Coordinates of C-alpha atoms and ligand atoms in Angstrom, one line a residue:
X843 CA 2.9 0.3 -21.0
X844 CA 1.0 2.1 -18.3
X845 CA -1.1 1.5 -15.2
X846 CA -4.0 3.6 -14.1
X847 CA -4.4 3.8 -10.3
X848 CA -7.6 4.9 -8.6
X849 CA -7.7 5.1 -4.8
X850 CA -11.0 4.2 -3.1
X851 CA -11.4 5.3 0.5
X852 CA -13.1 2.4 2.5
X853 CA -14.4 2.0 6.0
X854 CA -14.4 5.8 6.1
X855 CA -14.3 7.3 9.5
X856 CA -13.7 3.9 11.1
X857 CA -10.5 2.4 9.7
X858 CA -10.0 4.8 6.8
X859 CA -8.6 2.1 4.5
X860 CA -7.5 2.6 1.0
X861 CA -8.4 0.1 -1.6
X862 CA -7.0 0.8 -5.1
X863 CA -8.4 -0.1 -8.5
X864 CA -5.6 -0.8 -11.0
X865 CA -6.1 -1.0 -14.7
X866 CA -3.5 -2.1 -17.1
X867 CA -4.2 0.4 -19.9
X868 CA -3.0 -1.8 -22.7
X869 CA -5.2 -4.8 -22.1
X870 CA -7.8 -3.4 -19.7
X871 CA -7.1 -6.1 -17.2
X872 CA -7.8 -4.8 -13.8
X873 CA -7.3 -5.6 -10.1
X874 CA -8.3 -4.4 -6.6
X875 CA -5.5 -3.9 -4.2
X876 CA -6.9 -4.8 -0.7
X877 CA -10.6 -5.5 -0.8
X878 CA -11.4 -3.4 2.3
X879 CA -15.1 -2.8 1.8
X880 CA -17.5 -4.4 -0.5
X881 CA -19.9 -1.6 -1.3
X882 CA -17.4 1.2 -1.8
X883 CA -15.4 -1.0 -4.2
X884 CA -18.5 -2.2 -6.2
X885 CA -19.8 1.4 -6.4
X886 CA -16.5 2.6 -7.8
X887 CA -16.2 -0.3 -10.3
X888 CA -19.7 0.4 -11.6
X889 CA -19.0 4.1 -11.9
X890 CA -15.8 3.4 -13.9
X891 CA -17.2 0.4 -15.7
X892 CA -14.4 -1.8 -14.4
X893 CA -14.8 -5.5 -13.9
X894 CA -11.8 -6.6 -11.7
X895 CA -10.1 -9.9 -12.5
X896 CA -7.9 -10.0 -9.4
X897 CA -7.6 -9.0 -5.8
X898 CA -4.0 -8.2 -4.8
X899 CA -3.7 -8.6 -1.0
X900 CA -1.0 -7.0 1.1
X901 CA -1.7 -8.9 4.3
X902 CA -4.4 -11.0 6.0
X903 CA -5.9 -8.4 8.4
X904 CA -9.7 -8.2 8.1
X905 CA -9.8 -4.5 7.3
X906 CA -7.9 -5.4 4.1
X907 CA -9.6 -8.6 3.1
X908 CA -13.2 -8.5 4.4
X909 CA -14.7 -8.1 0.9
X910 CA -12.6 -10.9 -0.7
X911 CA -15.3 -13.5 -0.8
X912 CA -18.1 -11.2 -1.8
X913 CA -16.1 -9.8 -4.7
X914 CA -14.9 -13.2 -5.7
X915 CA -18.5 -14.3 -5.9
X916 CA -19.7 -11.2 -7.8
X917 CA -16.8 -10.9 -10.3
X918 CA -15.4 -14.5 -10.4
X919 CA -12.0 -13.0 -9.8
X920 CA -8.8 -14.6 -8.5
X921 CA -7.2 -13.6 -5.2
X922 CA -3.4 -13.3 -4.9
X923 CA -1.5 -12.8 -1.7
X924 CA 1.3 -13.9 0.5
X925 CA 2.0 -17.7 0.6
X926 CA 3.0 -17.2 4.3
X927 CA -0.5 -16.1 5.0
X928 CA -2.3 -18.6 2.8
X929 CA -4.4 -20.0 5.6
X930 CA -5.4 -16.6 6.8
X931 CA -6.5 -14.8 3.6
X932 CA -10.1 -15.5 2.6
X933 CA -10.4 -17.1 -0.8
X934 CA -6.7 -17.0 -1.7
X935 CA -6.0 -18.6 -5.1
X936 CA -2.5 -17.4 -6.0
X937 CA 0.1 -17.7 -3.2
X938 CA 3.1 -15.6 -3.8
X939 CA 6.6 -15.6 -2.4
X940 CA 9.3 -12.9 -2.0
X941 CA 10.7 -12.1 -5.4
X942 CA 7.8 -13.6 -7.4
X943 CA 6.5 -11.7 -10.4
X944 CA 2.8 -11.2 -10.8
X945 CA 1.6 -10.2 -14.3
X946 CA -1.4 -7.9 -14.6
X947 CA -1.9 -7.7 -18.4
X948 CA 1.3 -6.2 -19.8
X949 CA 2.3 -4.6 -16.5
X950 CA 3.9 -6.6 -13.7
X951 CA 4.5 -6.4 -10.0
X952 CA 7.4 -7.8 -8.0
X953 CA 6.5 -9.2 -4.6
X954 CA 8.6 -7.8 -1.8
X955 CA 8.2 -9.6 1.6
X956 CA 8.0 -6.9 4.3
X957 CA 7.4 -8.6 7.6
X958 CA 6.8 -6.8 10.9
X959 CA 3.2 -5.6 10.8
X960 CA 2.3 -9.2 10.0
X961 CA 4.7 -12.2 9.4
X962 CA 3.8 -12.5 5.7
X963 CA 3.0 -8.9 4.7
X964 CA 4.0 -8.2 1.1
X965 CA 4.5 -5.1 -0.9
X966 CA 3.4 -4.9 -4.5
X967 CA 6.1 -3.2 -6.6
X968 CA 5.3 -2.2 -10.2
X969 CA 8.9 -1.4 -11.1
X970 CA 8.4 0.0 -14.6
X971 CA 5.4 2.0 -13.6
X972 CA 7.2 3.2 -10.5
X973 CA 4.3 2.4 -8.1
X974 CA 4.6 0.7 -4.7
X975 CA 1.6 -0.5 -2.7
X976 CA 2.7 -0.6 0.9
X977 CA -0.3 -1.9 2.8
X978 CA 0.2 -1.4 6.6
X979 CA 4.0 -1.2 6.4
X980 CA 4.4 2.5 5.3
X981 CA 1.9 5.3 5.6
X982 CA 2.4 9.1 5.0
X983 CA 4.9 10.1 7.7
X984 CA 4.4 7.0 9.9
X985 CA 4.6 3.2 9.8
X986 CA 2.3 0.3 10.8
X987 CA 2.3 -1.2 14.2
X988 CA 4.0 -4.5 15.1
X989 CA 1.2 -7.0 15.3
X990 CA 3.2 -10.1 14.7
X991 CA 6.8 -9.3 13.9
X992 CA 9.8 -7.8 15.7
X993 CA 11.3 -4.3 15.5
X994 CA 14.3 -6.0 13.7
X995 CA 11.9 -7.4 11.0
X996 CA 10.3 -4.0 10.5
X997 CA 13.7 -2.4 10.2
X998 CA 14.6 -4.9 7.5
X999 CA 11.4 -4.2 5.7
X1000 CA 11.9 -0.4 5.8
X1001 CA 15.4 -0.8 4.5
X1002 CA 14.0 -2.6 1.5
X1003 CA 11.7 0.3 0.8
X1004 CA 14.5 2.8 1.3
X1005 CA 16.5 0.9 -1.3
X1006 CA 13.9 1.7 -4.0
X1007 CA 14.4 4.7 -6.3
X1008 CA 13.3 8.1 -5.1
X1009 CA 10.9 8.7 -8.0
X1010 CA 8.7 5.6 -7.1
X1011 CA 5.3 6.7 -5.9
X1012 CA 3.9 4.8 -2.9
X1013 CA 0.3 4.0 -2.0
X1014 CA -0.5 3.2 1.6
X1015 CA -3.2 1.0 3.0
X1016 CA -4.7 3.7 5.3
X1017 CA -5.3 7.4 5.4
X1018 CA -3.1 7.9 8.5
X1019 CA -1.1 11.0 7.4
X1020 CA 0.7 12.0 10.5
X1021 CA 1.7 15.7 10.6
X1022 CA 3.2 16.8 13.9
X1023 CA 3.4 20.5 14.9
X1024 CA 7.2 20.1 14.7
X1025 CA 6.9 19.0 11.1
X1026 CA 4.9 22.0 10.2
X1027 CA 7.8 24.2 11.4
X1028 CA 10.5 22.3 9.6
X1029 CA 11.7 23.7 6.3
X1030 CA 12.4 20.2 5.0
X1031 CA 8.6 19.6 5.0
X1032 CA 7.8 22.4 2.6
X1033 CA 7.5 20.1 -0.5
X1034 CA 5.6 17.6 1.6
X1035 CA 3.1 20.2 2.7
X1036 CA 2.8 21.3 -0.9
X1037 CA 2.0 17.8 -1.9
X1038 CA -0.8 17.5 0.8
X1039 CA -2.1 21.0 -0.1
X1040 CA -2.2 20.2 -3.8
X1041 CA -4.2 17.0 -3.1
X1042 CA -6.6 18.9 -0.8
X1043 CA -7.2 21.6 -3.4
X1044 CA -7.9 19.1 -6.1
X1045 CA -10.1 17.0 -3.8
X1046 CA -7.8 14.0 -4.2
X1047 CA -6.7 11.6 -1.4
X1048 CA -3.1 12.3 -0.4
X1049 CA -1.6 9.1 -1.9
X1050 CA 1.1 8.5 -4.5
X1051 CA 3.7 10.7 -2.9
X1052 CA 7.3 10.2 -4.0
X1053 CA 9.5 7.8 -1.9
X1054 CA 12.4 10.3 -2.1
X1055 CA 10.3 12.9 -0.2
X1056 CA 9.1 10.2 2.2
X1057 CA 12.7 9.2 2.9
X1058 CA 13.5 12.8 3.8
X1059 CA 10.5 13.4 6.0
X1060 CA 9.2 10.2 7.5
X1061 CA 10.7 10.0 11.0
X1062 CA 11.0 6.2 10.8
X1063 CA 12.7 6.1 7.4
X1064 CA 15.0 8.9 8.5
X1065 CA 16.6 6.8 11.3
X1066 CA 20.0 5.6 10.0
X1067 CA 21.0 3.3 12.8
X1068 CA 19.3 0.0 13.5
X1069 CA 19.6 0.1 17.2
X1070 CA 18.2 3.6 17.4
X1071 CA 15.2 2.3 15.4
X1072 CA 14.7 -0.7 17.7
X1073 CA 14.8 1.6 20.7
X1074 CA 12.2 3.9 19.2
X1075 CA 10.0 0.9 18.6
X1076 CA 10.2 -0.4 22.2
Ligands
LIG75 ZN1 -3.1 -4.4 9.1
LIG76 FE1 -5.0 -2.1 8.2

């Protein structure tokens, strides 16, 4: 059982969103995570000869959903996303709740509700394949802003991510890698910098880093005390 994951940079230079093309290798069944830009996704699908059957939405924001209806029309696909945001996600067919299982061919994702950025934001967790799609909750070395939720909700959401195994790879919704000068000096960041450098050298987007490394380096995940986190967010 394996899952191929292809990042597609969308809204380049504007929002720098990542959409992802997923293919269940056993059945060939495929999906787009966050339909951020119609043309970039279509071009990639044509290049790879992929006809997506689903869109897997992390949250309702327009920069993650604006190609929903166009792709639905073109491919006849079904759109899955958070039940809490069912009236906000264009074309939603499959509303999902916290803990639900979504089957993509022979692989499957568990839905993890992660409120804070939006009230119904979900994470897509392919447990066996060790892949987590974090939308606008977790980025490389930073987190998403609080558009709808409270700092407490974001804290809870980050604790859910921290509870996942260190060898899970995570795939953020934007290229917002946030490297401060202090981080560049910090020896704890050496493996992180190696990861970024390795991606750069191979001309790959810097996604799919290990959660274990993120837990050690992301300043928001490193905070152990809830009140300290809430103060930092205020
Ligand atoms: Zn967003
Ligand atoms: Fe976004």
